[in-house]
Amino acid sequence: MIDFSLSDEERAIRDTVRSFIAREVMPLEDQVLRNERDGLPGLDPQQHKELQDKAKASGLWGINTPEEYGGADLGPVMSAITAMESGRTFVPFRFGGSADNILYAGNEDQKREYLLPTINGERHSCFAITEPGAGSDARNIRTRAVRDGDDWVINGEKIFITGGNEADFVMLFAVTDPEKGANGGVTCFLVDRDMGWKSEPIPTMGEWGPASLNFENVRVPHRNILGEEGNGFGLAMQWIGNGRFMIPAGAIGAAERLLEMAIEHAKNRVSMGHPIADYQAIQWQIADSHVEIESVKLLTLRAAWQLQQGEDNRHASSLAKLSGGLMANQVVDRVLQIHGGMGYTKELPIERWYRELRLLRIFEGTDEIQRRTIARNLLKGHVKLGGI
């Protein structure tokens, strides 16, 4: 028998996260909407820090960070469940005490200089591989690093970098051996902002605030290579692959919250003498949304569970990522339709979610790339149909 239930401990953690989000974060939604309408950040850095301090006091710190670094080390499944709960609000808040997974590949000096301060919230990183000519085709990156004595000189541009405007250091991927390219010729560098790179915000249709990063003769010490020289592409794929299931996890939370709004509105909105919840056209939209949310939830938790078991979860993560992005966009569209004209206004957060969730079908691997990956795995026999 397959047991889909949470353990008592897992349920307690989920309930603690859910309570924290409802008590401390959701009440800030109106303020966030006002700030964003005025062109301001949804939360200022001090507010975000205060929330993280409250979360830390509640024991919600370092959800997936190893205990040796002061984290709770709850594993991928609970990380996914936490993302589902935090996804129920659009307030730009993230629990602290964590660091990008590839930073653990650093040596002891790098861990002391970059990893530990990031976990403690004293430093802020970003991950930079995407370029103007290398989005889905990450193997096509052109940013170049040339050895000069004990330094590397880096030139190039990165775009659509999450956290690039706030970061004080970047995990930068650059070509160090053009002949080898992605097969041993790409290296990851830890590059402090004060080494000379610059960032500029990129306006988008949603509230996601990516940046373009410019590197012009930026000198980086050889000791700042993360991992091994030439092994950067493997690190990049590890970063992308391990965390991909977290995207649909967050989408599940948003979709559930939106569906709750639609159900409540359908019960109270009267049209032609009846609550619109009485009409089949509305009922089917609600039913379809629920089916899709639950389906993505199972796919996402399976991808997280496989990683937790030490299995290769890349195919499962692609399934979850593809279906999660499509589901979220279908659900928010239905919810806006159920709300009618009010759903289209900025008085409600639905249009904001509409813009934000559209991104899920593009970043961290587009729908087309996920389909290509899934089909390739099946056609080449890497994945067998009928397996569990």
mmCIF file of C-alpha atoms in Angstrom:
data_model
loop_
_atom_site.group_PDB
_atom_site.id
_atom_site.type_symbol
_atom_site.label_atom_id
_atom_site.label_comp_id
_atom_site.label_asym_id
_atom_site.label_seq_id
_atom_site.Cartn_x
_atom_site.Cartn_y
_atom_site.Cartn_z
ATOM 1 C CA MET A 1 0.000 0.000 0.000
ATOM 2 C CA ILE A 2 1.244 3.509 -0.865
ATOM 3 C CA ASP A 3 0.918 5.867 2.081
ATOM 4 C CA PHE A 4 0.329 9.466 0.984
ATOM 5 C CA SER A 5 -0.210 10.805 4.496
ATOM 6 C CA LEU A 6 2.198 13.118 6.275
ATOM 7 C CA SER A 7 3.824 12.022 9.485
ATOM 8 C CA ASP A 8 2.827 13.791 12.687
ATOM 9 C CA GLU A 9 6.083 15.765 12.584
ATOM 10 C CA GLU A 10 5.611 16.751 8.939
ATOM 11 C CA ARG A 11 2.023 17.804 9.592
ATOM 12 C CA ALA A 12 3.126 19.896 12.573
ATOM 13 C CA ILE A 13 5.769 21.661 10.482
ATOM 14 C CA ARG A 14 3.282 22.307 7.675
ATOM 15 C CA ASP A 15 0.772 23.734 10.128
ATOM 16 C CA THR A 16 3.433 25.952 11.691
ATOM 17 C CA VAL A 17 4.385 27.322 8.273
ATOM 18 C CA ARG A 18 0.731 27.786 7.314
ATOM 19 C CA SER A 19 0.016 29.636 10.555
ATOM 20 C CA PHE A 20 3.052 31.888 10.135
ATOM 21 C CA ILE A 21 2.104 32.813 6.572
ATOM 22 C CA ALA A 22 -1.499 33.555 7.563
ATOM 23 C CA ARG A 23 -0.579 35.465 10.729
ATOM 24 C CA GLU A 24 2.519 37.422 9.718
ATOM 25 C CA VAL A 25 2.678 37.610 5.926
ATOM 26 C CA MET A 26 -0.819 37.718 4.419
ATOM 27 C CA PRO A 27 -1.808 40.833 6.420
ATOM 28 C CA LEU A 28 0.848 42.732 4.431
ATOM 29 C CA GLU A 29 -0.813 42.049 1.067
ATOM 30 C CA ASP A 30 -2.740 45.337 0.832
ATOM 31 C CA GLN A 31 0.407 47.282 1.644
ATOM 32 C CA VAL A 32 2.383 45.348 -0.965
ATOM 33 C CA LEU A 33 -0.239 46.104 -3.625
ATOM 34 C CA ARG A 34 -0.157 49.811 -2.749
ATOM 35 C CA ASN A 35 3.624 49.933 -2.822
ATOM 36 C CA GLU A 36 3.811 48.193 -6.176
ATOM 37 C CA ARG A 37 1.179 50.503 -7.687
ATOM 38 C CA ASP A 38 3.405 53.404 -6.616
ATOM 39 C CA GLY A 39 6.446 51.794 -8.243
ATOM 40 C CA LEU A 40 8.035 50.847 -4.922
ATOM 41 C CA PRO A 41 9.327 47.437 -3.792
ATOM 42 C CA GLY A 42 6.566 45.331 -2.260
ATOM 43 C CA LEU A 43 8.540 44.987 0.964
ATOM 44 C CA ASP A 44 11.484 47.107 2.001
ATOM 45 C CA PRO A 45 14.599 45.232 3.160
ATOM 46 C CA GLN A 46 13.955 46.038 6.826
ATOM 47 C CA GLN A 47 10.442 44.602 6.699
ATOM 48 C CA HIS A 48 11.754 41.455 5.054
ATOM 49 C CA LYS A 49 14.430 41.089 7.718
ATOM 50 C CA GLU A 50 11.864 41.534 10.493
ATOM 51 C CA LEU A 51 9.729 38.780 8.988
ATOM 52 C CA GLN A 52 12.724 36.481 8.718
ATOM 53 C CA ASP A 53 13.632 37.198 12.340
ATOM 54 C CA LYS A 54 10.095 36.253 13.379
ATOM 55 C CA ALA A 55 10.317 33.084 11.293
ATOM 56 C CA LYS A 56 13.634 32.197 12.903
ATOM 57 C CA ALA A 57 12.114 32.677 16.359
ATOM 58 C CA SER A 58 9.348 30.272 15.308
ATOM 59 C CA GLY A 59 11.920 27.637 14.341
ATOM 60 C CA LEU A 60 11.437 28.187 10.592
ATOM 61 C CA TRP A 61 15.059 28.629 9.571
ATOM 62 C CA GLY A 62 17.197 26.804 7.055
ATOM 63 C CA ILE A 63 14.400 24.475 5.948
ATOM 64 C CA ASN A 64 16.690 22.384 3.751
ATOM 65 C CA THR A 65 20.065 23.452 5.189
ATOM 66 C CA PRO A 66 22.213 20.715 6.789
ATOM 67 C CA GLU A 67 22.223 20.721 10.590
ATOM 68 C CA GLU A 68 25.995 21.222 10.643
ATOM 69 C CA TYR A 69 25.370 24.691 9.186
ATOM 70 C CA GLY A 70 22.593 25.531 11.645
ATOM 71 C CA GLY A 71 19.646 24.463 9.501
ATOM 72 C CA ALA A 72 16.666 22.203 10.088
ATOM 73 C CA ASP A 73 17.620 19.828 7.230
ATOM 74 C CA LEU A 74 13.984 18.834 6.645
ATOM 75 C CA GLY A 75 14.684 17.509 3.166
ATOM 76 C CA PRO A 76 13.225 18.134 -0.296
ATOM 77 C CA VAL A 77 9.692 16.926 0.500
ATOM 78 C CA MET A 78 9.203 19.364 3.375
ATOM 79 C CA SER A 79 10.928 22.077 1.331
ATOM 80 C CA ALA A 80 8.299 21.541 -1.363
ATOM 81 C CA ILE A 81 5.477 21.591 1.176
ATOM 82 C CA THR A 82 6.883 24.792 2.689
ATOM 83 C CA ALA A 83 6.968 26.353 -0.798
ATOM 84 C CA MET A 84 3.329 25.361 -1.309
ATOM 85 C CA GLU A 85 2.371 27.164 1.885
ATOM 86 C CA SER A 86 4.444 30.294 1.217
ATOM 87 C CA GLY A 87 3.106 30.345 -2.355
ATOM 88 C CA ARG A 88 -0.356 31.072 -0.963
ATOM 89 C CA THR A 89 0.599 34.733 -0.708
ATOM 90 C CA PHE A 90 2.128 37.056 -3.302
ATOM 91 C CA VAL A 91 4.060 38.982 -0.642
ATOM 92 C CA PRO A 92 7.724 38.668 -1.758
ATOM 93 C CA PHE A 93 8.879 36.820 1.351
ATOM 94 C CA ARG A 94 11.199 33.827 1.605
ATOM 95 C CA PHE A 95 12.261 31.939 4.710
ATOM 96 C CA GLY A 96 15.917 32.531 5.541
ATOM 97 C CA GLY A 97 18.809 30.367 6.590
ATOM 98 C CA SER A 98 19.523 28.775 3.236
ATOM 99 C CA ALA A 99 22.005 29.074 0.401
ATOM 100 C CA ASP A 100 22.201 27.907 -3.188
ATOM 101 C CA ASN A 101 22.933 24.203 -3.271
ATOM 102 C CA ILE A 102 26.128 24.496 -5.314
ATOM 103 C CA LEU A 103 27.753 26.755 -2.711
ATOM 104 C CA TYR A 104 28.285 23.599 -0.663
ATOM 105 C CA ALA A 105 30.800 22.600 -3.358
ATOM 106 C CA GLY A 106 33.137 25.320 -2.106
ATOM 107 C CA ASN A 107 36.355 24.715 -0.229
ATOM 108 C CA GLU A 108 36.657 25.633 3.450
ATOM 109 C CA ASP A 109 37.780 29.191 2.738
ATOM 110 C CA GLN A 110 34.915 29.726 0.299
ATOM 111 C CA LYS A 111 32.411 28.277 2.749
ATOM 112 C CA ARG A 112 33.665 30.673 5.397
ATOM 113 C CA GLU A 113 33.594 33.686 3.036
ATOM 114 C CA TYR A 114 30.430 32.970 1.025
ATOM 115 C CA LEU A 115 28.364 30.021 2.242
ATOM 116 C CA LEU A 116 28.063 30.729 5.965
ATOM 117 C CA PRO A 117 27.361 34.475 5.607
ATOM 118 C CA THR A 118 24.680 33.645 3.025
ATOM 119 C CA ILE A 119 23.031 31.148 5.342
ATOM 120 C CA ASN A 120 23.149 33.747 8.126
ATOM 121 C CA GLY A 121 21.557 36.370 5.881
ATOM 122 C CA GLU A 122 24.627 38.602 5.918
ATOM 123 C CA ARG A 123 25.391 38.149 2.223
ATOM 124 C CA HIS A 124 23.193 37.822 -0.864
ATOM 125 C CA SER A 125 23.999 35.787 -3.942
ATOM 126 C CA CYS A 126 22.658 35.328 -7.447
ATOM 127 C CA PHE A 127 23.103 32.642 -10.099
ATOM 128 C CA ALA A 128 24.155 33.863 -13.538
ATOM 129 C CA ILE A 129 24.204 31.634 -16.599
ATOM 130 C CA THR A 130 21.542 33.125 -18.935
ATOM 131 C CA GLU A 131 22.779 35.466 -21.667
ATOM 132 C CA PRO A 132 21.188 37.418 -24.540
ATOM 133 C CA GLY A 133 22.064 34.570 -26.900
ATOM 134 C CA ALA A 134 21.856 31.708 -24.435
ATOM 135 C CA GLY A 135 18.551 31.257 -22.632
ATOM 136 C CA SER A 136 17.171 27.756 -23.016
ATOM 137 C CA ASP A 137 20.380 26.817 -24.846
ATOM 138 C CA ALA A 138 22.698 27.195 -21.854
ATOM 139 C CA ARG A 139 25.492 25.443 -23.758
ATOM 140 C CA ASN A 140 25.743 28.499 -25.982
ATOM 141 C CA ILE A 141 27.060 30.919 -23.337
ATOM 142 C CA ARG A 142 29.685 33.387 -24.554
ATOM 143 C CA THR A 143 30.877 35.165 -21.391
ATOM 144 C CA ARG A 144 34.604 34.612 -21.432
ATOM 145 C CA ALA A 145 37.180 34.210 -18.662
ATOM 146 C CA VAL A 146 40.869 34.389 -19.641
ATOM 147 C CA ARG A 147 43.681 33.385 -17.279
ATOM 148 C CA ASP A 148 46.161 36.146 -16.425
ATOM 149 C CA GLY A 149 48.663 35.036 -13.795
ATOM 150 C CA ASP A 150 46.825 34.309 -10.565
ATOM 151 C CA ASP A 151 43.669 36.013 -11.856
ATOM 152 C CA TRP A 152 40.988 35.463 -14.468
ATOM 153 C CA VAL A 153 39.750 38.406 -16.556
ATOM 154 C CA ILE A 154 36.034 38.164 -17.302
ATOM 155 C CA ASN A 155 34.056 39.894 -20.055
ATOM 156 C CA GLY A 156 30.437 39.375 -20.977
ATOM 157 C CA GLU A 157 26.802 40.022 -20.154
ATOM 158 C CA LYS A 158 24.175 38.044 -18.241
ATOM 159 C CA ILE A 159 20.444 38.783 -18.352
ATOM 160 C CA PHE A 160 17.248 37.904 -16.472
ATOM 161 C CA ILE A 161 19.201 37.217 -13.302
ATOM 162 C CA THR A 162 16.967 36.778 -10.256
ATOM 163 C CA GLY A 163 18.319 38.754 -7.313
ATOM 164 C CA GLY A 164 20.979 40.352 -9.477
ATOM 165 C CA ASN A 165 20.194 43.868 -8.302
ATOM 166 C CA GLU A 166 20.410 42.945 -4.620
ATOM 167 C CA ALA A 167 23.320 40.476 -4.680
ATOM 168 C CA ASP A 168 26.755 41.352 -3.361
ATOM 169 C CA PHE A 169 28.291 38.336 -5.095
ATOM 170 C CA VAL A 170 27.403 36.218 -8.095
ATOM 171 C CA MET A 171 27.950 32.577 -9.028
ATOM 172 C CA LEU A 172 29.062 33.351 -12.571
ATOM 173 C CA PHE A 173 29.446 30.804 -15.367
ATOM 174 C CA ALA A 174 32.003 31.671 -18.018
ATOM 175 C CA VAL A 175 33.800 29.870 -20.840
ATOM 176 C CA THR A 176 37.391 29.109 -19.901
ATOM 177 C CA ASP A 177 38.140 26.697 -22.772
ATOM 178 C CA PRO A 178 36.207 27.525 -25.973
ATOM 179 C CA GLU A 179 37.194 24.272 -27.691
ATOM 180 C CA LYS A 180 35.700 22.130 -24.925
ATOM 181 C CA GLY A 181 32.715 24.399 -24.308
ATOM 182 C CA ALA A 182 30.103 22.796 -22.055
ATOM 183 C CA ASN A 183 32.070 19.539 -22.076
ATOM 184 C CA GLY A 184 34.755 20.679 -19.644
ATOM 185 C CA GLY A 185 35.293 24.256 -20.766
ATOM 186 C CA VAL A 186 32.865 26.192 -18.564
ATOM 187 C CA THR A 187 33.875 27.306 -15.062
ATOM 188 C CA CYS A 188 31.911 28.754 -12.151
ATOM 189 C CA PHE A 189 33.416 31.786 -10.407
ATOM 190 C CA LEU A 190 32.429 33.478 -7.141
ATOM 191 C CA VAL A 191 32.595 37.154 -8.067
ATOM 192 C CA ASP A 192 32.088 39.909 -5.502
ATOM 193 C CA ARG A 193 30.293 43.025 -6.696
ATOM 194 C CA ASP A 194 33.213 45.166 -5.565
ATOM 195 C CA MET A 195 35.403 43.318 -8.085
ATOM 196 C CA GLY A 196 33.746 45.502 -10.694
ATOM 197 C CA TRP A 197 30.584 44.011 -12.201
ATOM 198 C CA LYS A 198 27.504 46.171 -12.557
ATOM 199 C CA SER A 199 23.784 45.404 -12.577
ATOM 200 C CA GLU A 200 20.765 47.110 -14.079
ATOM 201 C CA PRO A 201 17.066 46.311 -13.485
ATOM 202 C CA ILE A 202 15.025 44.819 -16.339
ATOM 203 C CA PRO A 203 11.369 45.990 -16.344
ATOM 204 C CA THR A 204 8.935 43.081 -16.780
ATOM 205 C CA MET A 205 5.152 42.611 -16.997
ATOM 206 C CA GLY A 206 5.161 41.083 -13.520
ATOM 207 C CA GLU A 207 6.694 42.088 -10.214
ATOM 208 C CA TRP A 208 9.708 39.797 -10.693
ATOM 209 C CA GLY A 209 12.700 42.123 -10.730
ATOM 210 C CA PRO A 210 15.511 40.493 -12.742
ATOM 211 C CA ALA A 211 18.732 42.214 -13.691
ATOM 212 C CA SER A 212 21.259 42.384 -16.450
ATOM 213 C CA LEU A 213 24.849 41.981 -15.250
ATOM 214 C CA ASN A 214 27.763 43.489 -17.103
ATOM 215 C CA PHE A 215 31.364 42.272 -16.786
ATOM 216 C CA GLU A 216 34.028 44.419 -18.380
ATOM 217 C CA ASN A 217 37.595 43.289 -17.646
ATOM 218 C CA VAL A 218 36.566 42.111 -14.187
ATOM 219 C CA ARG A 219 39.529 40.480 -12.462
ATOM 220 C CA VAL A 220 38.768 37.480 -10.270
ATOM 221 C CA PRO A 221 41.375 35.544 -8.248
ATOM 222 C CA HIS A 222 41.943 31.932 -9.307
ATOM 223 C CA ARG A 223 41.025 30.867 -5.754
ATOM 224 C CA ASN A 224 37.465 32.054 -6.436
ATOM 225 C CA ILE A 225 36.692 29.157 -8.755
ATOM 226 C CA LEU A 226 33.797 27.178 -7.300
ATOM 227 C CA GLY A 227 34.375 23.463 -7.635
ATOM 228 C CA GLU A 228 36.845 22.476 -10.322
ATOM 229 C CA GLU A 229 38.006 24.457 -13.323
ATOM 230 C CA GLY A 230 35.985 23.355 -16.348
ATOM 231 C CA ASN A 231 33.269 21.682 -14.292
ATOM 232 C CA GLY A 232 30.936 24.679 -14.202
ATOM 233 C CA PHE A 233 28.316 23.347 -16.571
ATOM 234 C CA GLY A 234 27.787 20.312 -14.363
ATOM 235 C CA LEU A 235 27.325 22.582 -11.347
ATOM 236 C CA ALA A 236 24.850 24.707 -13.292
ATOM 237 C CA MET A 237 22.747 21.694 -14.250
ATOM 238 C CA GLN A 238 22.875 20.488 -10.637
ATOM 239 C CA TRP A 239 21.559 23.878 -9.458
ATOM 240 C CA ILE A 240 18.791 23.947 -12.046
ATOM 241 C CA GLY A 241 17.814 20.287 -11.817
ATOM 242 C CA ASN A 242 17.689 19.956 -8.048
ATOM 243 C CA GLY A 243 15.510 22.989 -7.519
ATOM 244 C CA ARG A 244 13.180 22.778 -10.532
ATOM 245 C CA PHE A 245 10.377 21.050 -8.611
ATOM 246 C CA MET A 246 10.214 24.027 -6.236
ATOM 247 C CA ILE A 247 8.663 26.138 -9.001
ATOM 248 C CA PRO A 248 5.472 24.066 -9.340
ATOM 249 C CA ALA A 249 5.412 23.759 -5.534
ATOM 250 C CA GLY A 250 5.011 27.515 -5.231
ATOM 251 C CA ALA A 251 2.485 27.496 -8.087
ATOM 252 C CA ILE A 252 0.327 25.004 -6.189
ATOM 253 C CA GLY A 253 0.035 27.358 -3.224
ATOM 254 C CA ALA A 254 -0.928 30.299 -5.442
ATOM 255 C CA ALA A 255 -3.470 28.222 -7.373
ATOM 256 C CA GLU A 256 -5.077 26.895 -4.191
ATOM 257 C CA ARG A 257 -5.426 30.405 -2.780
ATOM 258 C CA LEU A 258 -6.875 31.676 -6.052
ATOM 259 C CA LEU A 259 -9.346 28.799 -6.219
ATOM 260 C CA GLU A 260 -10.456 29.547 -2.659
ATOM 261 C CA MET A 261 -11.130 33.130 -3.756
ATOM 262 C CA ALA A 262 -13.149 31.905 -6.740
ATOM 263 C CA ILE A 263 -15.246 29.538 -4.613
ATOM 264 C CA GLU A 264 -16.010 32.261 -2.084
ATOM 265 C CA HIS A 265 -16.907 34.749 -4.807
ATOM 266 C CA ALA A 266 -19.094 32.220 -6.651
ATOM 267 C CA LYS A 267 -21.094 31.562 -3.503
ATOM 268 C CA ASN A 268 -21.738 35.271 -2.863
ATOM 269 C CA ARG A 269 -22.058 36.780 -6.335
ATOM 270 C CA VAL A 270 -25.708 36.730 -7.406
ATOM 271 C CA SER A 271 -26.624 36.914 -11.084
ATOM 272 C CA MET A 272 -30.096 36.458 -12.571
ATOM 273 C CA GLY A 273 -31.464 35.559 -9.168
ATOM 274 C CA HIS A 274 -28.953 32.873 -8.246
ATOM 275 C CA PRO A 275 -25.428 32.662 -6.829
ATOM 276 C CA ILE A 276 -23.181 32.017 -9.821
ATOM 277 C CA ALA A 277 -21.983 28.876 -8.015
ATOM 278 C CA ASP A 278 -25.329 27.329 -9.083
ATOM 279 C CA TYR A 279 -24.370 27.527 -12.745
ATOM 280 C CA GLN A 280 -22.646 24.606 -14.434
ATOM 281 C CA ALA A 281 -20.286 26.900 -16.347
ATOM 282 C CA ILE A 282 -18.800 28.038 -13.029
ATOM 283 C CA GLN A 283 -18.892 24.602 -11.408
ATOM 284 C CA TRP A 284 -16.879 23.032 -14.209
ATOM 285 C CA GLN A 285 -14.190 25.704 -13.985
ATOM 286 C CA ILE A 286 -13.889 25.090 -10.248
ATOM 287 C CA ALA A 287 -13.823 21.307 -10.687
ATOM 288 C CA ASP A 288 -11.233 21.384 -13.475
ATOM 289 C CA SER A 289 -9.000 23.681 -11.431
ATOM 290 C CA HIS A 290 -9.120 21.390 -8.411
ATOM 291 C CA VAL A 291 -8.302 18.302 -10.507
ATOM 292 C CA GLU A 292 -5.311 20.045 -12.099
ATOM 293 C CA ILE A 293 -3.974 21.352 -8.776
ATOM 294 C CA GLU A 294 -4.118 17.922 -7.149
ATOM 295 C CA SER A 295 -2.467 16.295 -10.169
ATOM 296 C CA VAL A 296 0.453 18.726 -10.103
ATOM 297 C CA LYS A 297 0.760 18.272 -6.352
ATOM 298 C CA LEU A 298 1.349 14.532 -6.760
ATOM 299 C CA LEU A 299 3.881 15.068 -9.564
ATOM 300 C CA THR A 300 5.747 17.679 -7.521
ATOM 301 C CA LEU A 301 5.895 15.629 -4.343
ATOM 302 C CA ARG A 302 7.094 12.635 -6.329
ATOM 303 C CA ALA A 303 9.965 14.675 -7.780
ATOM 304 C CA ALA A 304 10.858 15.890 -4.285
ATOM 305 C CA TRP A 305 10.621 12.368 -2.858
ATOM 306 C CA GLN A 306 12.923 10.968 -5.549
ATOM 307 C CA LEU A 307 15.567 13.572 -4.725
ATOM 308 C CA GLN A 308 15.172 12.800 -1.033
ATOM 309 C CA GLN A 309 15.798 9.114 -1.800
ATOM 310 C CA GLY A 310 18.977 10.004 -3.688
ATOM 311 C CA GLU A 311 17.407 9.099 -7.041
ATOM 312 C CA ASP A 312 17.737 10.985 -10.318
ATOM 313 C CA ASN A 313 14.662 13.227 -10.242
ATOM 314 C CA ARG A 314 15.286 15.247 -13.388
ATOM 315 C CA HIS A 315 12.557 13.613 -15.481
ATOM 316 C CA ALA A 316 10.026 13.875 -12.660
ATOM 317 C CA SER A 317 10.994 17.511 -12.124
ATOM 318 C CA SER A 318 10.432 18.268 -15.814
ATOM 319 C CA LEU A 319 6.976 16.673 -15.609
ATOM 320 C CA ALA A 320 6.142 18.762 -12.544
ATOM 321 C CA LYS A 321 7.595 21.978 -13.978
ATOM 322 C CA LEU A 322 5.725 21.687 -17.290
ATOM 323 C CA SER A 323 2.387 20.721 -15.777
ATOM 324 C CA GLY A 324 2.738 23.203 -12.901
ATOM 325 C CA GLY A 325 3.254 26.231 -15.125
ATOM 326 C CA LEU A 326 0.352 25.284 -17.386
ATOM 327 C CA MET A 327 -1.915 24.528 -14.430
ATOM 328 C CA ALA A 328 -1.215 27.826 -12.669
ATOM 329 C CA ASN A 329 -1.934 29.844 -15.797
ATOM 330 C CA GLN A 330 -5.166 27.985 -16.488
ATOM 331 C CA VAL A 331 -6.364 28.352 -12.908
ATOM 332 C CA VAL A 332 -5.649 32.074 -12.612
ATOM 333 C CA ASP A 333 -7.347 32.675 -15.958
ATOM 334 C CA ARG A 334 -10.482 30.850 -14.788
ATOM 335 C CA VAL A 335 -10.452 32.661 -11.455
ATOM 336 C CA LEU A 336 -10.218 36.027 -13.186
ATOM 337 C CA GLN A 337 -13.089 35.026 -15.477
ATOM 338 C CA ILE A 338 -15.250 33.964 -12.523
ATOM 339 C CA HIS A 339 -14.660 37.357 -10.889
ATOM 340 C CA GLY A 340 -15.572 39.171 -14.099
ATOM 341 C CA GLY A 341 -14.690 42.842 -14.314
ATOM 342 C CA MET A 342 -13.505 43.011 -10.704
ATOM 343 C CA GLY A 343 -10.925 40.340 -11.424
ATOM 344 C CA TYR A 344 -9.422 42.601 -14.073
ATOM 345 C CA THR A 345 -9.000 45.532 -11.697
ATOM 346 C CA LYS A 346 -6.075 46.286 -9.433
ATOM 347 C CA GLU A 347 -8.422 46.306 -6.440
ATOM 348 C CA LEU A 348 -7.930 42.546 -6.235
ATOM 349 C CA PRO A 349 -4.606 40.697 -6.508
ATOM 350 C CA ILE A 350 -5.836 38.378 -9.275
ATOM 351 C CA GLU A 351 -4.422 40.441 -12.140
ATOM 352 C CA ARG A 352 -1.126 40.646 -10.290
ATOM 353 C CA TRP A 353 -0.990 36.868 -9.962
ATOM 354 C CA TYR A 354 -2.017 36.625 -13.627
ATOM 355 C CA ARG A 355 1.095 38.550 -14.635
ATOM 356 C CA GLU A 356 3.377 36.833 -12.136
ATOM 357 C CA LEU A 357 2.355 33.258 -12.927
ATOM 358 C CA ARG A 358 2.932 33.733 -16.651
ATOM 359 C CA LEU A 359 6.637 33.663 -15.894
ATOM 360 C CA LEU A 360 6.441 30.028 -14.765
ATOM 361 C CA ARG A 361 6.179 28.850 -18.356
ATOM 362 C CA ILE A 362 9.429 30.607 -19.282
ATOM 363 C CA PHE A 363 12.106 30.682 -16.577
ATOM 364 C CA GLU A 364 14.121 27.717 -15.276
ATOM 365 C CA GLY A 365 13.420 25.917 -18.544
ATOM 366 C CA THR A 366 10.595 26.892 -20.911
ATOM 367 C CA ASP A 367 7.589 24.675 -21.652
ATOM 368 C CA GLU A 368 9.212 23.799 -24.954
ATOM 369 C CA ILE A 369 12.455 22.710 -23.299
ATOM 370 C CA GLN A 370 10.563 20.572 -20.773
ATOM 371 C CA ARG A 371 8.631 18.880 -23.587
ATOM 372 C CA ARG A 372 11.859 18.304 -25.476
ATOM 373 C CA THR A 373 13.481 16.782 -22.384
ATOM 374 C CA ILE A 374 10.504 14.550 -21.599
ATOM 375 C CA ALA A 375 10.199 13.330 -25.192
ATOM 376 C CA ARG A 376 13.951 12.708 -25.508
ATOM 377 C CA ASN A 377 13.989 10.638 -22.329
ATOM 378 C CA LEU A 378 11.151 8.492 -23.655
ATOM 379 C CA LEU A 379 12.442 8.152 -27.212
ATOM 380 C CA LYS A 380 15.959 7.219 -26.070
ATOM 381 C CA GLY A 381 14.692 4.777 -23.478
ATOM 382 C CA HIS A 382 16.063 6.663 -20.485
ATOM 383 C CA VAL A 383 12.575 6.450 -18.971
ATOM 384 C CA LYS A 384 10.240 3.470 -19.373
ATOM 385 C CA LEU A 385 6.488 3.789 -19.548
ATOM 386 C CA GLY A 386 4.592 1.872 -16.891
ATOM 387 C CA GLY A 387 7.146 2.376 -14.147
ATOM 388 C CA ILE A 388 6.335 3.675 -10.678
#
